Amino acid sequence: MIILWEHRVRVDVFLTDCSHFENIEALPYKANMHIISRKILREFCQKHSDSCDAIYNWRRIASKADWKNLNDVQKTYRTAEAVGSFTVFNIKENHYRLIVDIIYASQRIYIKYILTHADYDKGKWKNDPYF
């Protein structure tokens, strides 16, 4: 099964021969986890410039990770937690919350939301259909 994202909505597509998808995106460095979409992180960084270093460090570490489950994630980020179907990371000493969907089998991290702590507490992100 290949998981595709269209307009930040997960679409499951079943294919019988997936070999042509192996090198669909060439990365400039060896990465274990593929992070989709970095654009969300860049846009947030533009609005909240104090978050840039912390976001960059998270992305650098996560992209090289070889996580198989939440326990592996918590070995790297002890405050990471499962909330619904998502994994939530504290960014910049808990000033921001990064909400992702990690597909361990395909080593992909789908960025769902990055919010200020106040916006996270409002809980609107929990209306996501994949929550």
mmCIF file with all atom_site columns, C-alpha atoms in Angstrom:
data_model
loop_
_atom_site.group_PDB
_atom_site.id
_atom_site.type_symbol
_atom_site.label_atom_id
_atom_site.label_alt_id
_atom_site.label_comp_id
_atom_site.label_asym_id
_atom_site.label_entity_id
_atom_site.label_seq_id
_atom_site.pdbx_PDB_ins_code
_atom_site.Cartn_x
_atom_site.Cartn_y
_atom_site.Cartn_z
_atom_site.occupancy
_atom_site.B_iso_or_equiv
_atom_site.pdbx_formal_charge
_atom_site.auth_seq_id
_atom_site.auth_comp_id
_atom_site.auth_asym_id
_atom_site.auth_atom_id
_atom_site.pdbx_PDB_model_num
ATOM 1   C CA . MET A 1 1   ? 0.000   0.000  0.000  1.00 0.00 ? 1   MET A CA 1
ATOM 2   C CA . ILE A 1 2   ? 1.271   3.444  -0.899 1.00 0.00 ? 2   ILE A CA 1
ATOM 3   C CA . ILE A 1 3   ? 0.065   6.392  1.164  1.00 0.00 ? 3   ILE A CA 1
ATOM 4   C CA . LEU A 1 4   ? -0.337  9.547  -0.905 1.00 0.00 ? 4   LEU A CA 1
ATOM 5   C CA . TRP A 1 5   ? -1.240  12.988 0.333  1.00 0.00 ? 5   TRP A CA 1
ATOM 6   C CA . GLU A 1 6   ? -3.371  15.327 -1.661 1.00 0.00 ? 6   GLU A CA 1
ATOM 7   C CA . HIS A 1 7   ? -3.984  18.788 -0.229 1.00 0.00 ? 7   HIS A CA 1
ATOM 8   C CA . ARG A 1 8   ? -2.887  17.476 3.201  1.00 0.00 ? 8   ARG A CA 1
ATOM 9   C CA . VAL A 1 9   ? -5.536  14.741 3.072  1.00 0.00 ? 9   VAL A CA 1
ATOM 10  C CA . ARG A 1 10  ? -4.393  11.148 3.218  1.00 0.00 ? 10  ARG A CA 1
ATOM 11  C CA . VAL A 1 11  ? -5.437  9.021  0.259  1.00 0.00 ? 11  VAL A CA 1
ATOM 12  C CA . ASP A 1 12  ? -4.704  5.293  0.350  1.00 0.00 ? 12  ASP A CA 1
ATOM 13  C CA . VAL A 1 13  ? -3.785  3.834  -3.019 1.00 0.00 ? 13  VAL A CA 1
ATOM 14  C CA . PHE A 1 14  ? -3.236  0.144  -3.576 1.00 0.00 ? 14  PHE A CA 1
ATOM 15  C CA . LEU A 1 15  ? -0.750  -0.866 -6.244 1.00 0.00 ? 15  LEU A CA 1
ATOM 16  C CA . THR A 1 16  ? 0.398   -4.298 -7.297 1.00 0.00 ? 16  THR A CA 1
ATOM 17  C CA . ASP A 1 17  ? 3.830   -3.254 -8.595 1.00 0.00 ? 17  ASP A CA 1
ATOM 18  C CA . CYS A 1 18  ? 5.462   -0.468 -6.580 1.00 0.00 ? 18  CYS A CA 1
ATOM 19  C CA . SER A 1 19  ? 9.023   -0.906 -7.830 1.00 0.00 ? 19  SER A CA 1
ATOM 20  C CA . HIS A 1 20  ? 8.896   2.284  -9.904 1.00 0.00 ? 20  HIS A CA 1
ATOM 21  C CA . PHE A 1 21  ? 8.278   4.323  -6.726 1.00 0.00 ? 21  PHE A CA 1
ATOM 22  C CA . GLU A 1 22  ? 11.541  3.287  -5.042 1.00 0.00 ? 22  GLU A CA 1
ATOM 23  C CA . ASN A 1 23  ? 13.569  6.340  -6.095 1.00 0.00 ? 23  ASN A CA 1
ATOM 24  C CA . ILE A 1 24  ? 10.735  8.781  -6.633 1.00 0.00 ? 24  ILE A CA 1
ATOM 25  C CA . GLU A 1 25  ? 12.446  11.504 -4.597 1.00 0.00 ? 25  GLU A CA 1
ATOM 26  C CA . ALA A 1 26  ? 16.225  11.760 -4.528 1.00 0.00 ? 26  ALA A CA 1
ATOM 27  C CA . LEU A 1 27  ? 17.451  13.193 -1.244 1.00 0.00 ? 27  LEU A CA 1
ATOM 28  C CA . PRO A 1 28  ? 20.696  15.128 -0.981 1.00 0.00 ? 28  PRO A CA 1
ATOM 29  C CA . TYR A 1 29  ? 21.781  12.992 1.982  1.00 0.00 ? 29  TYR A CA 1
ATOM 30  C CA . LYS A 1 30  ? 21.005  9.544  3.330  1.00 0.00 ? 30  LYS A CA 1
ATOM 31  C CA . ALA A 1 31  ? 17.801  9.741  5.255  1.00 0.00 ? 31  ALA A CA 1
ATOM 32  C CA . ASN A 1 32  ? 15.834  7.013  6.944  1.00 0.00 ? 32  ASN A CA 1
ATOM 33  C CA . MET A 1 33  ? 12.650  8.979  7.562  1.00 0.00 ? 33  MET A CA 1
ATOM 34  C CA . HIS A 1 34  ? 11.195  11.014 4.725  1.00 0.00 ? 34  HIS A CA 1
ATOM 35  C CA . ILE A 1 35  ? 9.481   14.168 5.995  1.00 0.00 ? 35  ILE A CA 1
ATOM 36  C CA . ILE A 1 36  ? 6.450   15.445 4.094  1.00 0.00 ? 36  ILE A CA 1
ATOM 37  C CA . SER A 1 37  ? 5.853   18.434 3.850  1.00 0.00 ? 37  SER A CA 1
ATOM 38  C CA . ARG A 1 38  ? 8.693   20.686 4.825  1.00 0.00 ? 38  ARG A CA 1
ATOM 39  C CA . LYS A 1 39  ? 6.730   23.608 3.412  1.00 0.00 ? 39  LYS A CA 1
ATOM 40  C CA . ILE A 1 40  ? 4.517   23.641 6.519  1.00 0.00 ? 40  ILE A CA 1
ATOM 41  C CA . LEU A 1 41  ? 7.619   23.932 8.691  1.00 0.00 ? 41  LEU A CA 1
ATOM 42  C CA . ARG A 1 42  ? 9.086   26.727 6.539  1.00 0.00 ? 42  ARG A CA 1
ATOM 43  C CA . GLU A 1 43  ? 5.851   28.732 6.614  1.00 0.00 ? 43  GLU A CA 1
ATOM 44  C CA . PHE A 1 44  ? 5.582   28.389 10.388 1.00 0.00 ? 44  PHE A CA 1
ATOM 45  C CA . CYS A 1 45  ? 9.194   29.438 10.765 1.00 0.00 ? 45  CYS A CA 1
ATOM 46  C CA . GLN A 1 46  ? 8.507   32.604 8.775  1.00 0.00 ? 46  GLN A CA 1
ATOM 47  C CA . LYS A 1 47  ? 5.697   33.543 11.171 1.00 0.00 ? 47  LYS A CA 1
ATOM 48  C CA . HIS A 1 48  ? 7.522   32.458 14.340 1.00 0.00 ? 48  HIS A CA 1
ATOM 49  C CA . SER A 1 49  ? 11.198  33.186 13.733 1.00 0.00 ? 49  SER A CA 1
ATOM 50  C CA . ASP A 1 50  ? 12.161  32.118 17.274 1.00 0.00 ? 50  ASP A CA 1
ATOM 51  C CA . SER A 1 51  ? 11.153  28.548 16.363 1.00 0.00 ? 51  SER A CA 1
ATOM 52  C CA . CYS A 1 52  ? 13.494  28.128 13.376 1.00 0.00 ? 52  CYS A CA 1
ATOM 53  C CA . ASP A 1 53  ? 16.506  26.621 15.138 1.00 0.00 ? 53  ASP A CA 1
ATOM 54  C CA . ALA A 1 54  ? 14.378  24.162 17.105 1.00 0.00 ? 54  ALA A CA 1
ATOM 55  C CA . ILE A 1 55  ? 12.417  23.126 13.995 1.00 0.00 ? 55  ILE A CA 1
ATOM 56  C CA . TYR A 1 56  ? 15.620  22.702 11.997 1.00 0.00 ? 56  TYR A CA 1
ATOM 57  C CA . ASN A 1 57  ? 17.139  20.527 14.741 1.00 0.00 ? 57  ASN A CA 1
ATOM 58  C CA . TRP A 1 58  ? 13.994  18.374 14.942 1.00 0.00 ? 58  TRP A CA 1
ATOM 59  C CA . ARG A 1 59  ? 13.955  17.919 11.153 1.00 0.00 ? 59  ARG A CA 1
ATOM 60  C CA . ARG A 1 60  ? 17.673  17.091 11.027 1.00 0.00 ? 60  ARG A CA 1
ATOM 61  C CA . ILE A 1 61  ? 17.392  14.429 13.743 1.00 0.00 ? 61  ILE A CA 1
ATOM 62  C CA . ALA A 1 62  ? 14.053  12.987 12.593 1.00 0.00 ? 62  ALA A CA 1
ATOM 63  C CA . SER A 1 63  ? 15.144  12.644 8.966  1.00 0.00 ? 63  SER A CA 1
ATOM 64  C CA . LYS A 1 64  ? 18.091  10.465 10.019 1.00 0.00 ? 64  LYS A CA 1
ATOM 65  C CA . ALA A 1 65  ? 16.095  8.391  12.499 1.00 0.00 ? 65  ALA A CA 1
ATOM 66  C CA . ASP A 1 66  ? 15.203  4.747  12.062 1.00 0.00 ? 66  ASP A CA 1
ATOM 67  C CA . TRP A 1 67  ? 12.067  4.623  14.182 1.00 0.00 ? 67  TRP A CA 1
ATOM 68  C CA . LYS A 1 68  ? 9.993   1.448  14.205 1.00 0.00 ? 68  LYS A CA 1
ATOM 69  C CA . ASN A 1 69  ? 7.453   2.491  16.853 1.00 0.00 ? 69  ASN A CA 1
ATOM 70  C CA . LEU A 1 70  ? 6.639   5.151  19.442 1.00 0.00 ? 70  LEU A CA 1
ATOM 71  C CA . ASN A 1 71  ? 9.107   3.655  21.926 1.00 0.00 ? 71  ASN A CA 1
ATOM 72  C CA . ASP A 1 72  ? 11.912  4.295  19.432 1.00 0.00 ? 72  ASP A CA 1
ATOM 73  C CA . VAL A 1 73  ? 10.725  7.879  19.002 1.00 0.00 ? 73  VAL A CA 1
ATOM 74  C CA . GLN A 1 74  ? 10.699  8.375  22.772 1.00 0.00 ? 74  GLN A CA 1
ATOM 75  C CA . LYS A 1 75  ? 14.301  7.184  23.022 1.00 0.00 ? 75  LYS A CA 1
ATOM 76  C CA . THR A 1 76  ? 15.187  10.281 20.996 1.00 0.00 ? 76  THR A CA 1
ATOM 77  C CA . TYR A 1 77  ? 12.415  12.622 22.165 1.00 0.00 ? 77  TYR A CA 1
ATOM 78  C CA . ARG A 1 78  ? 11.312  11.514 25.620 1.00 0.00 ? 78  ARG A CA 1
ATOM 79  C CA . THR A 1 79  ? 8.362   13.969 25.693 1.00 0.00 ? 79  THR A CA 1
ATOM 80  C CA . ALA A 1 80  ? 6.914   12.748 22.383 1.00 0.00 ? 80  ALA A CA 1
ATOM 81  C CA . GLU A 1 81  ? 3.493   11.246 22.888 1.00 0.00 ? 81  GLU A CA 1
ATOM 82  C CA . ALA A 1 82  ? 0.752   9.536  20.953 1.00 0.00 ? 82  ALA A CA 1
ATOM 83  C CA . VAL A 1 83  ? -2.439  11.570 20.814 1.00 0.00 ? 83  VAL A CA 1
ATOM 84  C CA . GLY A 1 84  ? -5.112  9.822  18.798 1.00 0.00 ? 84  GLY A CA 1
ATOM 85  C CA . SER A 1 85  ? -3.449  8.566  15.603 1.00 0.00 ? 85  SER A CA 1
ATOM 86  C CA . PHE A 1 86  ? -0.784  11.271 15.699 1.00 0.00 ? 86  PHE A CA 1
ATOM 87  C CA . THR A 1 87  ? 2.524   11.794 17.435 1.00 0.00 ? 87  THR A CA 1
ATOM 88  C CA . VAL A 1 88  ? 3.047   15.136 19.180 1.00 0.00 ? 88  VAL A CA 1
ATOM 89  C CA . PHE A 1 89  ? 6.464   16.685 19.734 1.00 0.00 ? 89  PHE A CA 1
ATOM 90  C CA . ASN A 1 90  ? 7.281   19.596 22.020 1.00 0.00 ? 90  ASN A CA 1
ATOM 91  C CA . ILE A 1 91  ? 9.289   22.158 20.096 1.00 0.00 ? 91  ILE A CA 1
ATOM 92  C CA . LYS A 1 92  ? 11.405  24.890 21.659 1.00 0.00 ? 92  LYS A CA 1
ATOM 93  C CA . GLU A 1 93  ? 10.936  23.907 25.272 1.00 0.00 ? 93  GLU A CA 1
ATOM 94  C CA . ASN A 1 94  ? 7.201   23.332 24.858 1.00 0.00 ? 94  ASN A CA 1
ATOM 95  C CA . HIS A 1 95  ? 6.455   26.737 23.272 1.00 0.00 ? 95  HIS A CA 1
ATOM 96  C CA . TYR A 1 96  ? 5.224   24.968 20.140 1.00 0.00 ? 96  TYR A CA 1
ATOM 97  C CA . ARG A 1 97  ? 3.644   21.612 19.330 1.00 0.00 ? 97  ARG A CA 1
ATOM 98  C CA . LEU A 1 98  ? 4.480   19.663 16.198 1.00 0.00 ? 98  LEU A CA 1
ATOM 99  C CA . ILE A 1 99  ? 1.762   17.167 15.274 1.00 0.00 ? 99  ILE A CA 1
ATOM 100 C CA . VAL A 1 100 ? 2.716   14.451 12.798 1.00 0.00 ? 100 VAL A CA 1
ATOM 101 C CA . ASP A 1 101 ? 1.485   11.168 11.401 1.00 0.00 ? 101 ASP A CA 1
ATOM 102 C CA . ILE A 1 102 ? 4.341   8.662  11.366 1.00 0.00 ? 102 ILE A CA 1
ATOM 103 C CA . ILE A 1 103 ? 4.005   5.694  9.037  1.00 0.00 ? 103 ILE A CA 1
ATOM 104 C CA . TYR A 1 104 ? 6.718   3.446  10.447 1.00 0.00 ? 104 TYR A CA 1
ATOM 105 C CA . ALA A 1 105 ? 6.475   0.760  7.747  1.00 0.00 ? 105 ALA A CA 1
ATOM 106 C CA . SER A 1 106 ? 7.336   3.204  4.960  1.00 0.00 ? 106 SER A CA 1
ATOM 107 C CA . GLN A 1 107 ? 9.564   5.436  7.130  1.00 0.00 ? 107 GLN A CA 1
ATOM 108 C CA . ARG A 1 108 ? 7.519   8.552  6.390  1.00 0.00 ? 108 ARG A CA 1
ATOM 109 C CA . ILE A 1 109 ? 6.573   11.454 8.615  1.00 0.00 ? 109 ILE A CA 1
ATOM 110 C CA . TYR A 1 110 ? 3.612   13.513 7.478  1.00 0.00 ? 110 TYR A CA 1
ATOM 111 C CA . ILE A 1 111 ? 3.578   16.963 9.046  1.00 0.00 ? 111 ILE A CA 1
ATOM 112 C CA . LYS A 1 112 ? -0.013  17.647 9.991  1.00 0.00 ? 112 LYS A CA 1
ATOM 113 C CA . TYR A 1 113 ? 0.203   20.786 12.144 1.00 0.00 ? 113 TYR A CA 1
ATOM 114 C CA . ILE A 1 114 ? 2.651   22.943 14.002 1.00 0.00 ? 114 ILE A CA 1
ATOM 115 C CA . LEU A 1 115 ? 0.950   25.176 16.547 1.00 0.00 ? 115 LEU A CA 1
ATOM 116 C CA . THR A 1 116 ? 1.663   27.504 19.388 1.00 0.00 ? 116 THR A CA 1
ATOM 117 C CA . HIS A 1 117 ? 0.975   25.892 22.729 1.00 0.00 ? 117 HIS A CA 1
ATOM 118 C CA . ALA A 1 118 ? -2.145  28.090 23.112 1.00 0.00 ? 118 ALA A CA 1
ATOM 119 C CA . ASP A 1 119 ? -3.534  26.985 19.715 1.00 0.00 ? 119 ASP A CA 1
ATOM 120 C CA . TYR A 1 120 ? -2.748  23.366 20.528 1.00 0.00 ? 120 TYR A CA 1
ATOM 121 C CA . ASP A 1 121 ? -4.729  23.629 23.768 1.00 0.00 ? 121 ASP A CA 1
ATOM 122 C CA . LYS A 1 122 ? -7.799  24.871 21.850 1.00 0.00 ? 122 LYS A CA 1
ATOM 123 C CA . GLY A 1 123 ? -7.951  21.393 20.305 1.00 0.00 ? 123 GLY A CA 1
ATOM 124 C CA . LYS A 1 124 ? -9.277  22.359 16.857 1.00 0.00 ? 124 LYS A CA 1
ATOM 125 C CA . TRP A 1 125 ? -6.628  20.117 15.285 1.00 0.00 ? 125 TRP A CA 1
ATOM 126 C CA . LYS A 1 126 ? -8.427  17.135 16.801 1.00 0.00 ? 126 LYS A CA 1
ATOM 127 C CA . ASN A 1 127 ? -11.156 17.623 14.181 1.00 0.00 ? 127 ASN A CA 1
ATOM 128 C CA . ASP A 1 128 ? -8.753  16.162 11.605 1.00 0.00 ? 128 ASP A CA 1
ATOM 129 C CA . PRO A 1 129 ? -10.446 13.129 9.995  1.00 0.00 ? 129 PRO A CA 1
ATOM 130 C CA . TYR A 1 130 ? -7.383  10.966 10.678 1.00 0.00 ? 130 TYR A CA 1
ATOM 131 C CA . PHE A 1 131 ? -7.199  11.855 14.366 1.00 0.00 ? 131 PHE A CA 1
#
